[in-house]
PDB file of C-alpha atoms in Angstrom:
ATOM      1  CA  MET A   1     -18.423  15.676  55.292  1.00 35.00           C
ATOM      2  CA  ARG A   2     -19.384  13.182  57.955  1.00 42.00           C
ATOM      3  CA  THR A   3     -22.707  11.518  58.403  1.00 42.00           C
ATOM      4  CA  VAL A   4     -24.883  12.557  61.334  1.00 46.00           C
ATOM      5  CA  PRO A   5     -23.461  10.622  64.296  1.00 45.00           C
ATOM      6  CA  THR A   6     -25.231   7.707  65.906  1.00 42.00           C
ATOM      7  CA  PHE A   7     -26.669   9.582  68.831  1.00 45.00           C
ATOM      8  CA  LEU A   8     -28.681  11.871  66.546  1.00 47.00           C
ATOM      9  CA  THR A   9     -30.535   8.874  65.145  1.00 43.00           C
ATOM     10  CA  LEU A  10     -33.730   7.432  66.489  1.00 40.00           C
ATOM     11  CA  THR A  11     -31.969   4.379  67.869  1.00 35.00           C
ATOM     12  CA  ALA A  12     -28.404   3.644  68.864  1.00 29.00           C
ATOM     13  CA  VAL A  13     -27.551   1.645  65.758  1.00 24.00           C
ATOM     14  CA  ALA A  14     -24.664   1.942  63.326  1.00 23.00           C
ATOM     15  CA  ALA A  15     -24.508   5.343  61.644  1.00 28.00           C
ATOM     16  CA  ILE A  16     -24.819   3.619  58.268  1.00 21.00           C
ATOM     17  CA  ALA A  17     -28.488   3.068  59.092  1.00 21.00           C
ATOM     18  CA  LEU A  18     -28.994   6.720  58.187  1.00 22.00           C
ATOM     19  CA  THR A  19     -28.028   6.171  54.584  1.00 25.00           C
ATOM     20  CA  GLY A  20     -30.940   4.103  53.331  1.00 28.00           C
ATOM     21  CA  CYS A  21     -28.359   2.494  51.053  1.00 34.00           C
ATOM     22  CA  ALA A  22     -28.641  -1.139  50.038  1.00 34.00           C
ATOM     23  CA  ALA A  23     -24.869  -1.163  49.766  1.00 34.00           C
ATOM     24  CA  SER A  24     -24.637  -1.080  53.534  1.00 35.00           C
ATOM     25  CA  PRO A  25     -23.146  -4.018  55.427  1.00 26.00           C
ATOM     26  CA  ASP A  26     -26.603  -4.938  56.684  1.00 31.00           C
ATOM     27  CA  THR A  27     -27.951  -8.250  55.464  1.00 27.00           C
ATOM     28  CA  GLU A  28     -31.116  -6.536  54.310  1.00 31.00           C
ATOM     29  CA  ALA A  29     -31.499  -3.470  52.122  1.00 34.00           C
ATOM     30  CA  THR A  30     -32.999  -0.416  53.774  1.00 32.00           C
ATOM     31  CA  PRO A  31     -35.893   1.180  51.860  1.00 30.00           C
ATOM     32  CA  THR A  32     -35.311   4.668  50.568  1.00 34.00           C
ATOM     33  CA  ALA A  33     -37.180   7.352  52.520  1.00 34.00           C
ATOM     34  CA  THR A  34     -40.144   9.106  50.976  1.00 35.00           C
ATOM     35  CA  THR A  35     -40.546  12.849  50.892  1.00 37.00           C
ATOM     36  CA  ALA A  36     -43.161  14.592  53.004  1.00 45.00           C
ATOM     37  CA  ALA A  37     -43.593  18.188  54.004  1.00 60.00           C
ATOM     38  CA  ILE A  38     -41.565  19.439  56.956  1.00 74.00           C
ATOM     39  CA  GLU A  39     -43.249  22.367  58.653  1.00 79.00           C
ATOM     40  CA  CYS A  40     -41.293  25.375  59.843  1.00 86.00           C
ATOM     41  CA  THR A  41     -40.770  25.497  63.612  1.00 94.00           C
ATOM     42  CA  ASP A  42     -41.586  28.632  65.589  1.00 95.00           C
ATOM     43  CA  PRO A  43     -39.611  30.123  68.489  1.00 97.00           C
ATOM     44  CA  GLY A  44     -40.994  29.931  71.998  1.00 97.00           C
ATOM     45  CA  THR A  45     -40.322  31.217  75.467  1.00 98.00           C
ATOM     46  CA  THR A  46     -38.175  28.149  76.208  1.00 98.00           C
ATOM     47  CA  SER A  47     -35.852  28.403  73.205  1.00 98.00           C
ATOM     48  CA  ASP A  48     -35.762  32.208  73.585  1.00 98.00           C
ATOM     49  CA  ALA A  49     -34.406  31.731  77.125  1.00 97.00           C
ATOM     50  CA  VAL A  50     -31.206  30.059  75.881  1.00 98.00           C
ATOM     51  CA  THR A  51     -28.159  32.352  75.762  1.00 98.00           C
ATOM     52  CA  VAL A  52     -25.604  31.620  73.048  1.00 98.00           C
ATOM     53  CA  THR A  53     -22.371  33.567  72.522  1.00 97.00           C
ATOM     54  CA  GLY A  54     -19.335  33.107  70.305  1.00 95.00           C
ATOM     55  CA  ASP A  55     -18.236  33.587  66.719  1.00 93.00           C
ATOM     56  CA  ALA A  56     -19.379  31.548  63.761  1.00 87.00           C
ATOM     57  CA  GLY A  57     -17.177  28.537  63.104  1.00 88.00           C
ATOM     58  CA  VAL A  58     -16.262  28.196  66.787  1.00 94.00           C
ATOM     59  CA  GLU A  59     -18.104  26.089  69.326  1.00 95.00           C
ATOM     60  CA  PRO A  60     -20.399  28.524  71.149  1.00 97.00           C
ATOM     61  CA  THR A  61     -20.798  29.138  74.840  1.00 97.00           C
ATOM     62  CA  VAL A  62     -24.312  28.061  75.777  1.00 98.00           C
ATOM     63  CA  THR A  63     -26.048  28.896  79.047  1.00 98.00           C
ATOM     64  CA  PHE A  64     -29.565  28.088  80.192  1.00 98.00           C
ATOM     65  CA  ASP A  65     -31.512  27.454  83.376  1.00 97.00           C
ATOM     66  CA  THR A  66     -32.507  23.847  83.935  1.00 97.00           C
ATOM     67  CA  PRO A  67     -34.802  22.230  83.374  1.00 97.00           C
ATOM     68  CA  LEU A  68     -35.947  23.446  79.969  1.00 97.00           C
ATOM     69  CA  ALA A  69     -39.431  22.136  79.228  1.00 96.00           C
ATOM     70  CA  ALA A  70     -41.070  22.874  75.890  1.00 97.00           C
ATOM     71  CA  GLU A  71     -44.432  21.321  75.029  1.00 96.00           C
ATOM     72  CA  ALA A  72     -43.375  21.081  71.365  1.00 96.00           C
ATOM     73  CA  THR A  73     -40.083  21.650  69.576  1.00 96.00           C
ATOM     74  CA  GLU A  74     -39.090  25.326  69.637  1.00 97.00           C
ATOM     75  CA  ARG A  75     -36.498  26.970  67.411  1.00 97.00           C
ATOM     76  CA  THR A  76     -34.994  30.413  67.978  1.00 98.00           C
ATOM     77  CA  VAL A  77     -32.649  32.038  65.460  1.00 97.00           C
ATOM     78  CA  VAL A  78     -29.693  33.274  67.503  1.00 97.00           C
ATOM     79  CA  THR A  79     -27.740  34.694  64.555  1.00 96.00           C
ATOM     80  CA  GLU A  80     -29.238  35.315  61.134  1.00 96.00           C
ATOM     81  CA  GLY A  81     -27.318  34.083  58.128  1.00 95.00           C
ATOM     82  CA  THR A  82     -27.247  35.738  54.724  1.00 94.00           C
ATOM     83  CA  GLY A  83     -27.077  32.583  52.615  1.00 95.00           C
ATOM     84  CA  ASP A  84     -29.712  30.689  50.677  1.00 94.00           C
ATOM     85  CA  ALA A  85     -32.827  29.376  52.362  1.00 94.00           C
ATOM     86  CA  VAL A  86     -32.832  25.693  53.285  1.00 93.00           C
ATOM     87  CA  VAL A  87     -35.797  24.008  51.624  1.00 88.00           C
ATOM     88  CA  GLU A  88     -37.290  20.535  51.510  1.00 83.00           C
ATOM     89  CA  GLY A  89     -34.956  18.111  49.767  1.00 80.00           C
ATOM     90  CA  ASP A  90     -31.733  20.037  50.474  1.00 85.00           C
ATOM     91  CA  SER A  91     -28.717  18.447  52.085  1.00 85.00           C
ATOM     92  CA  VAL A  92     -26.838  20.755  54.414  1.00 88.00           C
ATOM     93  CA  SER A  93     -23.602  20.715  56.377  1.00 87.00           C
ATOM     94  CA  ILE A  94     -24.007  21.648  60.033  1.00 90.00           C
ATOM     95  CA  SER A  95     -22.024  21.963  63.229  1.00 91.00           C
ATOM     96  CA  TYR A  96     -23.734  21.514  66.565  1.00 93.00           C
ATOM     97  CA  ALA A  97     -23.471  21.529  70.341  1.00 94.00           C
ATOM     98  CA  ALA A  98     -25.946  19.261  72.130  1.00 93.00           C
ATOM     99  CA  TYR A  99     -27.121  19.232  75.743  1.00 95.00           C
ATOM    100  CA  ASN A 100     -29.518  17.404  77.994  1.00 96.00           C
ATOM    101  CA  ALA A 101     -31.937  20.283  78.505  1.00 97.00           C
ATOM    102  CA  THR A 102     -33.350  18.735  81.662  1.00 97.00           C
ATOM    103  CA  THR A 103     -30.111  18.137  83.557  1.00 97.00           C
ATOM    104  CA  GLY A 104     -27.863  20.631  81.774  1.00 97.00           C
ATOM    105  CA  ALA A 105     -25.248  17.985  80.904  1.00 96.00           C
ATOM    106  CA  LYS A 106     -23.376  18.443  77.643  1.00 94.00           C
ATOM    107  CA  LEU A 107     -23.882  15.527  75.255  1.00 92.00           C
ATOM    108  CA  SER A 108     -21.549  16.271  72.341  1.00 88.00           C
ATOM    109  CA  ALA A 109     -20.304  18.847  69.839  1.00 89.00           C
ATOM    110  CA  ALA A 110     -18.899  18.495  66.318  1.00 85.00           C
ATOM    111  CA  GLY A 111     -18.225  20.263  63.039  1.00 85.00           C
ATOM    112  CA  TYR A 112     -16.337  23.299  64.355  1.00 88.00           C
ATOM    113  CA  GLY A 113     -13.024  24.778  63.208  1.00 83.00           C
ATOM    114  CA  ASP A 114     -11.246  22.576  60.680  1.00 73.00           C
ATOM    115  CA  GLU A 115     -13.530  19.645  61.397  1.00 73.00           C
ATOM    116  CA  ALA A 116     -15.802  18.792  58.490  1.00 65.00           C
ATOM    117  CA  GLY A 117     -19.468  19.558  58.917  1.00 67.00           C
ATOM    118  CA  LEU A 118     -22.119  16.917  59.449  1.00 77.00           C
ATOM    119  CA  THR A 119     -24.562  16.205  56.638  1.00 78.00           C
ATOM    120  CA  VAL A 120     -28.306  16.372  57.266  1.00 84.00           C
ATOM    121  CA  ASN A 121     -30.828  15.620  54.531  1.00 81.00           C
ATOM    122  CA  VAL A 122     -33.899  17.809  54.944  1.00 84.00           C
ATOM    123  CA  VAL A 123     -36.388  15.103  54.063  1.00 76.00           C
ATOM    124  CA  ASP A 124     -39.046  13.669  56.336  1.00 68.00           C
ATOM    125  CA  ASN A 125     -38.834  10.013  57.425  1.00 60.00           C
ATOM    126  CA  GLN A 126     -35.057  10.157  57.724  1.00 62.00           C
ATOM    127  CA  SER A 127     -33.512   8.202  60.593  1.00 61.00           C
ATOM    128  CA  VAL A 128     -32.276  11.443  62.126  1.00 77.00           C
ATOM    129  CA  ILE A 129     -34.448  12.576  65.021  1.00 86.00           C
ATOM    130  CA  SER A 130     -37.317  14.860  64.052  1.00 88.00           C
ATOM    131  CA  GLY A 131     -36.115  17.723  66.228  1.00 91.00           C
ATOM    132  CA  ILE A 132     -32.919  18.048  64.192  1.00 91.00           C
ATOM    133  CA  LEU A 133     -34.864  18.270  60.927  1.00 90.00           C
ATOM    134  CA  LYS A 134     -37.174  20.864  62.446  1.00 92.00           C
ATOM    135  CA  GLY A 135     -34.177  22.851  63.616  1.00 93.00           C
ATOM    136  CA  VAL A 136     -32.556  22.936  60.191  1.00 93.00           C
ATOM    137  CA  ALA A 137     -35.612  23.279  57.956  1.00 91.00           C
ATOM    138  CA  CYS A 138     -36.591  26.835  57.052  1.00 91.00           C
ATOM    139  CA  SER A 139     -33.200  28.166  58.151  1.00 95.00           C
ATOM    140  CA  ASN A 140     -30.788  30.108  55.983  1.00 95.00           C
ATOM    141  CA  VAL A 141     -27.187  29.171  55.359  1.00 96.00           C
ATOM    142  CA  GLY A 142     -25.228  30.999  58.053  1.00 96.00           C
ATOM    143  CA  ASP A 143     -27.987  30.795  60.668  1.00 97.00           C
ATOM    144  CA  ARG A 144     -27.207  29.759  64.213  1.00 97.00           C
ATOM    145  CA  VAL A 145     -30.311  28.333  65.857  1.00 97.00           C
ATOM    146  CA  ALA A 146     -31.181  27.092  69.349  1.00 98.00           C
ATOM    147  CA  VAL A 147     -33.585  24.160  69.264  1.00 97.00           C
ATOM    148  CA  VAL A 148     -35.320  22.742  72.339  1.00 98.00           C
ATOM    149  CA  ILE A 149     -36.565  19.218  71.647  1.00 96.00           C
ATOM    150  CA  PRO A 150     -39.092  17.335  73.807  1.00 97.00           C
ATOM    151  CA  PRO A 151     -39.016  13.508  73.856  1.00 95.00           C
ATOM    152  CA  ALA A 152     -41.679  13.221  71.148  1.00 94.00           C
ATOM    153  CA  ASP A 153     -39.241  14.733  68.621  1.00 93.00           C
ATOM    154  CA  GLY A 154     -36.195  13.116  70.217  1.00 91.00           C
ATOM    155  CA  PHE A 155     -35.743   9.565  71.489  1.00 90.00           C
ATOM    156  CA  GLY A 156     -39.405   9.062  72.392  1.00 90.00           C
ATOM    157  CA  ASP A 157     -40.480   7.337  75.599  1.00 90.00           C
ATOM    158  CA  THR A 158     -37.439   5.062  75.583  1.00 89.00           C
ATOM    159  CA  GLY A 159     -34.813   7.804  75.953  1.00 90.00           C
ATOM    160  CA  ASN A 160     -31.170   6.931  75.282  1.00 88.00           C
ATOM    161  CA  THR A 161     -29.366   5.320  78.193  1.00 86.00           C
ATOM    162  CA  ASP A 162     -25.999   5.392  76.421  1.00 83.00           C
ATOM    163  CA  LEU A 163     -26.171   9.175  76.318  1.00 85.00           C
ATOM    164  CA  GLY A 164     -27.759   9.636  79.700  1.00 88.00           C
ATOM    165  CA  VAL A 165     -31.007  10.935  78.222  1.00 92.00           C
ATOM    166  CA  ALA A 166     -33.990   9.663  80.195  1.00 95.00           C
ATOM    167  CA  ALA A 167     -37.396   9.041  78.652  1.00 95.00           C
ATOM    168  CA  THR A 168     -38.702  12.317  80.070  1.00 96.00           C
ATOM    169  CA  ASP A 169     -35.597  14.410  79.355  1.00 97.00           C
ATOM    170  CA  GLN A 170     -35.606  17.195  76.778  1.00 97.00           C
ATOM    171  CA  MET A 171     -32.616  18.105  74.608  1.00 96.00           C
ATOM    172  CA  LEU A 172     -31.092  21.361  73.418  1.00 97.00           C
ATOM    173  CA  PHE A 173     -29.183  21.671  70.165  1.00 96.00           C
ATOM    174  CA  VAL A 174     -27.366  24.805  69.043  1.00 97.00           C
ATOM    175  CA  ILE A 175     -26.881  24.333  65.301  1.00 96.00           C
ATOM    176  CA  ASP A 176     -24.822  26.310  62.797  1.00 96.00           C
ATOM    177  CA  VAL A 177     -26.050  25.838  59.224  1.00 95.00           C
ATOM    178  CA  LYS A 178     -22.734  25.933  57.364  1.00 93.00           C
ATOM    179  CA  ASP A 179     -23.587  25.383  53.697  1.00 90.00           C
ATOM    180  CA  LYS A 180     -25.526  23.294  51.229  1.00 90.00           C
ATOM    181  CA  VAL A 181     -24.170  20.065  49.790  1.00 86.00           C
ATOM    182  CA  PRO A 182     -24.588  19.677  45.990  1.00 89.00           C
ATOM    183  CA  THR A 183     -27.195  17.139  44.918  1.00 88.00           C
ATOM    184  CA  ARG A 184     -25.502  15.919  41.707  1.00 94.00           C
ATOM    185  CA  ALA A 185     -22.051  15.489  40.170  1.00 97.00           C
ATOM    186  CA  THR A 186     -20.651  18.586  38.468  1.00 95.00           C
ATOM    187  CA  GLY A 187     -17.446  17.205  36.942  1.00 97.00           C
ATOM    188  CA  GLU A 188     -16.301  17.257  33.333  1.00 98.00           C
ATOM    189  CA  ASP A 189     -17.886  14.685  31.032  1.00 97.00           C
ATOM    190  CA  GLN A 190     -15.678  11.719  30.107  1.00 98.00           C
ATOM    191  CA  LYS A 191     -15.909   9.339  27.171  1.00 96.00           C
ATOM    192  CA  PRO A 192     -17.869   6.202  28.150  1.00 95.00           C
ATOM    193  CA  LEU A 193     -15.964   2.929  28.140  1.00 95.00           C
ATOM    194  CA  ASP A 194     -16.963  -0.076  26.048  1.00 95.00           C
ATOM    195  CA  GLY A 195     -18.749  -2.912  27.813  1.00 95.00           C
ATOM    196  CA  PHE A 196     -20.193  -0.839  30.626  1.00 97.00           C
ATOM    197  CA  PRO A 197     -23.898  -0.123  31.194  1.00 97.00           C
ATOM    198  CA  THR A 198     -25.094   3.107  29.565  1.00 97.00           C
ATOM    199  CA  VAL A 199     -26.382   5.962  31.709  1.00 98.00           C
ATOM    200  CA  GLU A 200     -28.880   8.648  30.718  1.00 97.00           C
ATOM    201  CA  LEU A 201     -29.541  11.558  33.071  1.00 97.00           C
ATOM    202  CA  ALA A 202     -32.835  13.313  33.749  1.00 96.00           C
ATOM    203  CA  ASP A 203     -32.954  17.087  34.107  1.00 94.00           C
ATOM    204  CA  ASP A 204     -32.417  16.757  37.853  1.00 91.00           C
ATOM    205  CA  GLY A 205     -29.474  14.387  37.396  1.00 95.00           C
ATOM    206  CA  ALA A 206     -31.286  11.149  38.209  1.00 95.00           C
ATOM    207  CA  PRO A 207     -29.769   8.294  36.172  1.00 97.00           C
ATOM    208  CA  THR A 208     -31.486   5.676  34.045  1.00 97.00           C
ATOM    209  CA  VAL A 209     -29.229   2.652  33.608  1.00 97.00           C
ATOM    210  CA  THR A 210     -29.347   0.273  30.643  1.00 97.00           C
ATOM    211  CA  VAL A 211     -27.400  -2.945  31.124  1.00 97.00           C
ATOM    212  CA  PRO A 212     -25.792  -4.586  28.051  1.00 95.00           C
ATOM    213  CA  GLU A 213     -27.003  -8.030  26.972  1.00 93.00           C
ATOM    214  CA  THR A 214     -23.617  -9.567  27.677  1.00 95.00           C
ATOM    215  CA  ASP A 215     -22.043 -11.407  30.571  1.00 95.00           C
ATOM    216  CA  PRO A 216     -20.850  -9.067  33.323  1.00 96.00           C
ATOM    217  CA  PRO A 217     -17.173  -8.722  34.217  1.00 96.00           C
ATOM    218  CA  THR A 218     -15.983 -11.207  36.834  1.00 96.00           C
ATOM    219  CA  GLU A 219     -13.880  -8.649  38.689  1.00 97.00           C
ATOM    220  CA  LEU A 220     -14.624  -5.190  40.093  1.00 98.00           C
ATOM    221  CA  ALA A 221     -14.825  -2.624  37.273  1.00 98.00           C
ATOM    222  CA  VAL A 222     -15.083   1.164  37.564  1.00 98.00           C
ATOM    223  CA  GLU A 223     -15.915   3.749  34.896  1.00 98.00           C
ATOM    224  CA  VAL A 224     -15.689   7.533  35.354  1.00 98.00           C
ATOM    225  CA  LEU A 225     -18.472   9.362  33.498  1.00 98.00           C
ATOM    226  CA  LYS A 226     -17.814  12.782  35.028  1.00 98.00           C
ATOM    227  CA  LYS A 227     -14.437  13.778  36.450  1.00 98.00           C
ATOM    228  CA  GLY A 228     -14.581  16.176  39.398  1.00 97.00           C
ATOM    229  CA  ASP A 229     -11.717  18.321  40.650  1.00 96.00           C
ATOM    230  CA  GLY A 230     -12.502  18.040  44.351  1.00 93.00           C
ATOM    231  CA  ALA A 231     -10.911  16.114  47.207  1.00 91.00           C
ATOM    232  CA  VAL A 232      -9.893  12.492  46.776  1.00 96.00           C
ATOM    233  CA  VAL A 233     -11.931   9.825  48.572  1.00 95.00           C
ATOM    234  CA  ALA A 234      -9.656   8.038  51.053  1.00 94.00           C
ATOM    235  CA  ASP A 235      -9.847   4.445  52.182  1.00 94.00           C
ATOM    236  CA  GLY A 236     -12.078   4.549  55.263  1.00 90.00           C
ATOM    237  CA  GLY A 237     -13.132   8.122  54.494  1.00 87.00           C
ATOM    238  CA  THR A 238     -16.698   9.355  54.712  1.00 82.00           C
ATOM    239  CA  VAL A 239     -18.485  10.234  51.490  1.00 87.00           C
ATOM    240  CA  THR A 240     -21.745  11.973  50.672  1.00 86.00           C
ATOM    241  CA  VAL A 241     -23.306  10.629  47.487  1.00 91.00           C
ATOM    242  CA  GLN A 242     -26.343  10.209  45.312  1.00 91.00           C
ATOM    243  CA  TYR A 243     -26.639   6.694  43.942  1.00 94.00           C
ATOM    244  CA  ALA A 244     -28.749   4.223  41.994  1.00 94.00           C
ATOM    245  CA  GLY A 245     -28.233   0.457  42.182  1.00 94.00           C
ATOM    246  CA  VAL A 246     -29.409  -2.029  39.547  1.00 96.00           C
ATOM    247  CA  ILE A 247     -28.986  -5.758  38.973  1.00 96.00           C
ATOM    248  CA  TRP A 248     -26.929  -6.609  35.868  1.00 97.00           C
ATOM    249  CA  GLY A 249     -29.024  -9.583  34.763  1.00 92.00           C
ATOM    250  CA  THR A 250     -32.384  -7.821  34.902  1.00 94.00           C
ATOM    251  CA  GLY A 251     -31.662  -4.092  34.886  1.00 94.00           C
ATOM    252  CA  LYS A 252     -33.975  -3.821  37.909  1.00 94.00           C
ATOM    253  CA  VAL A 253     -33.398  -0.871  40.242  1.00 94.00           C
ATOM    254  CA  PHE A 254     -33.171  -2.333  43.741  1.00 92.00           C
ATOM    255  CA  ASP A 255     -32.362   0.875  45.621  1.00 89.00           C
ATOM    256  CA  GLN A 256     -31.611   4.536  44.984  1.00 90.00           C
ATOM    257  CA  SER A 257     -31.357   7.881  46.731  1.00 87.00           C
ATOM    258  CA  TRP A 258     -32.896   9.769  43.821  1.00 88.00           C
ATOM    259  CA  GLY A 259     -36.543  10.704  44.308  1.00 78.00           C
ATOM    260  CA  GLY A 260     -36.520   9.722  47.963  1.00 69.00           C
ATOM    261  CA  GLY A 261     -34.133  10.331  50.833  1.00 69.00           C
ATOM    262  CA  GLY A 262     -31.683  12.455  48.855  1.00 76.00           C
ATOM    263  CA  PRO A 263     -27.893  12.468  49.275  1.00 82.00           C
ATOM    264  CA  THR A 264     -26.595  10.040  51.864  1.00 80.00           C
ATOM    265  CA  SER A 265     -23.354   9.773  53.829  1.00 78.00           C
ATOM    266  CA  PHE A 266     -21.364   6.744  54.963  1.00 81.00           C
ATOM    267  CA  SER A 267     -17.833   5.448  55.430  1.00 84.00           C
ATOM    268  CA  THR A 268     -16.224   3.512  52.588  1.00 90.00           C
ATOM    269  CA  SER A 269     -15.348   0.859  55.166  1.00 87.00           C
ATOM    270  CA  GLU A 270     -18.977   0.383  56.254  1.00 84.00           C
ATOM    271  CA  VAL A 271     -20.510  -0.686  52.938  1.00 89.00           C
ATOM    272  CA  ILE A 272     -20.202  -3.814  50.804  1.00 93.00           C
ATOM    273  CA  ALA A 273     -16.592  -4.265  49.742  1.00 93.00           C
ATOM    274  CA  GLY A 274     -16.976  -3.508  46.038  1.00 95.00           C
ATOM    275  CA  PHE A 275     -18.896  -0.317  46.655  1.00 95.00           C
ATOM    276  CA  GLY A 276     -16.250   1.071  48.985  1.00 94.00           C
ATOM    277  CA  GLN A 277     -13.352  -0.051  46.782  1.00 96.00           C
ATOM    278  CA  GLY A 278     -14.938   1.559  43.742  1.00 97.00           C
ATOM    279  CA  LEU A 279     -15.137   4.942  45.477  1.00 97.00           C
ATOM    280  CA  VAL A 280     -11.646   5.051  46.993  1.00 97.00           C
ATOM    281  CA  GLY A 281      -9.345   7.200  44.879  1.00 98.00           C
ATOM    282  CA  GLN A 282     -12.174   8.990  43.087  1.00 98.00           C
ATOM    283  CA  THR A 283     -12.676  12.757  43.371  1.00 97.00           C
ATOM    284  CA  VAL A 284     -15.529  14.899  44.629  1.00 95.00           C
ATOM    285  CA  GLY A 285     -17.677  16.102  41.738  1.00 96.00           C
ATOM    286  CA  SER A 286     -17.224  12.831  39.859  1.00 98.00           C
ATOM    287  CA  GLN A 287     -19.881  10.421  38.658  1.00 98.00           C
ATOM    288  CA  VAL A 288     -18.758   6.805  38.499  1.00 98.00           C
ATOM    289  CA  VAL A 289     -20.221   3.476  37.460  1.00 98.00           C
ATOM    290  CA  ILE A 290     -19.181   0.598  39.721  1.00 98.00           C
ATOM    291  CA  VAL A 291     -19.764  -2.989  38.563  1.00 98.00           C
ATOM    292  CA  ILE A 292     -19.579  -5.336  41.544  1.00 96.00           C
ATOM    293  CA  PRO A 293     -19.264  -9.145  41.227  1.00 97.00           C
ATOM    294  CA  PRO A 294     -21.112 -11.250  43.824  1.00 96.00           C
ATOM    295  CA  ASP A 295     -18.034 -11.982  45.939  1.00 96.00           C
ATOM    296  CA  LEU A 296     -17.559  -8.232  46.542  1.00 95.00           C
ATOM    297  CA  GLY A 297     -21.292  -7.649  46.988  1.00 94.00           C
ATOM    298  CA  TYR A 298     -23.676  -9.763  49.050  1.00 93.00           C
ATOM    299  CA  GLY A 299     -21.867 -13.043  48.422  1.00 93.00           C
ATOM    300  CA  ASP A 300     -23.472 -16.429  47.956  1.00 94.00           C
ATOM    301  CA  THR A 301     -26.427 -15.557  50.172  1.00 93.00           C
ATOM    302  CA  GLY A 302     -27.493 -12.510  48.155  1.00 92.00           C
ATOM    303  CA  ASN A 303     -30.072 -10.158  49.620  1.00 91.00           C
ATOM    304  CA  ASP A 304     -33.641 -11.443  49.503  1.00 91.00           C
ATOM    305  CA  THR A 305     -35.188  -8.160  50.585  1.00 89.00           C
ATOM    306  CA  ALA A 306     -33.592  -6.349  47.649  1.00 90.00           C
ATOM    307  CA  GLY A 307     -34.263  -9.187  45.218  1.00 92.00           C
ATOM    308  CA  ILE A 308     -30.537  -9.924  44.834  1.00 94.00           C
ATOM    309  CA  SER A 309     -29.488 -13.552  44.359  1.00 95.00           C
ATOM    310  CA  GLY A 310     -26.134 -15.045  45.290  1.00 95.00           C
ATOM    311  CA  THR A 311     -25.023 -14.937  41.646  1.00 96.00           C
ATOM    312  CA  ASP A 312     -26.140 -11.387  40.811  1.00 96.00           C
ATOM    313  CA  THR A 313     -23.651  -8.752  39.685  1.00 97.00           C
ATOM    314  CA  LEU A 314     -24.561  -5.264  40.864  1.00 96.00           C
ATOM    315  CA  VAL A 315     -24.214  -1.930  39.081  1.00 97.00           C
ATOM    316  CA  PHE A 316     -24.079   1.367  40.955  1.00 96.00           C
ATOM    317  CA  VAL A 317     -24.106   4.832  39.407  1.00 97.00           C
ATOM    318  CA  VAL A 318     -22.695   7.156  42.061  1.00 97.00           C
ATOM    319  CA  ASP A 319     -22.424  10.947  42.176  1.00 97.00           C
ATOM    320  CA  ILE A 320     -19.677  11.851  44.676  1.00 96.00           C
ATOM    321  CA  LEU A 321     -20.727  15.075  46.377  1.00 92.00           C
ATOM    322  CA  ALA A 322     -18.386  15.451  49.357  1.00 86.00           C
ATOM    323  CA  THR A 323     -15.788  13.578  51.391  1.00 85.00           C
ATOM    324  CA  ALA A 324     -13.797  13.841  54.598  1.00 75.00           C
TER     325      ALA A 324
END
């Protein structure tokens, strides 16, 4: 899986900004998104006017008369899938072809053929533009949908000059909903190691971490609690995970995906060093505990926003859901 690329976000910032993960290279932790209802989006005369041909799994041929101008986001199901319904809180893998609906210019396409799909979390307040969420929500796995997105659900009144999308331009996305991404680790339970924090799981898989009343290790330490049989995470590879991060000295949770934004995707090279190093070599389906000393975390400066001092050791419990 790959994270949704930069140009699908609200602003042209690093793709890691989508993750909501305090393990990002940013100097400040990003708050986890909160869940709100995402309404289903109806078809309209504008989205119905888009012609899409081609087989599933292959980039489609898309034709439309310019300019397209919808008053609100419109979503037409071009091909109906037979898979499960996509509901609030799901993470899904998609492929897409994107166009400037005003000028007709093609913007980008990804996720077709052997290329891994792109992960979208169907949770409101994500950094991904609203029109993408509205296009995916209420679909079924296997659907191909045409989504016409006015500026209000796109880049707003600023547009995106890097893409050539003006403030008044609309966009068209043809999206294939490929499959759902698991929301928790499914690997085989392993015997816990001595000296590590203990982890208890709620019914939905959310972890509660208890830190031992001992000094933390001074070097990076990794424990496998569940061993998955999926693909191996490569150095620099993209992973989709659920995670919870706590501070060793206090046991305080400073950030987590559980109960908020849901699974998140990022490159192992775009997070704090210890987090990425702890994931490399692990397998999809695994749950791991990563203990990160300060020099592989936020360093001497810490992270004031997250309440992390320059001497704090961090503990992450990570469910590895996908990689590419």
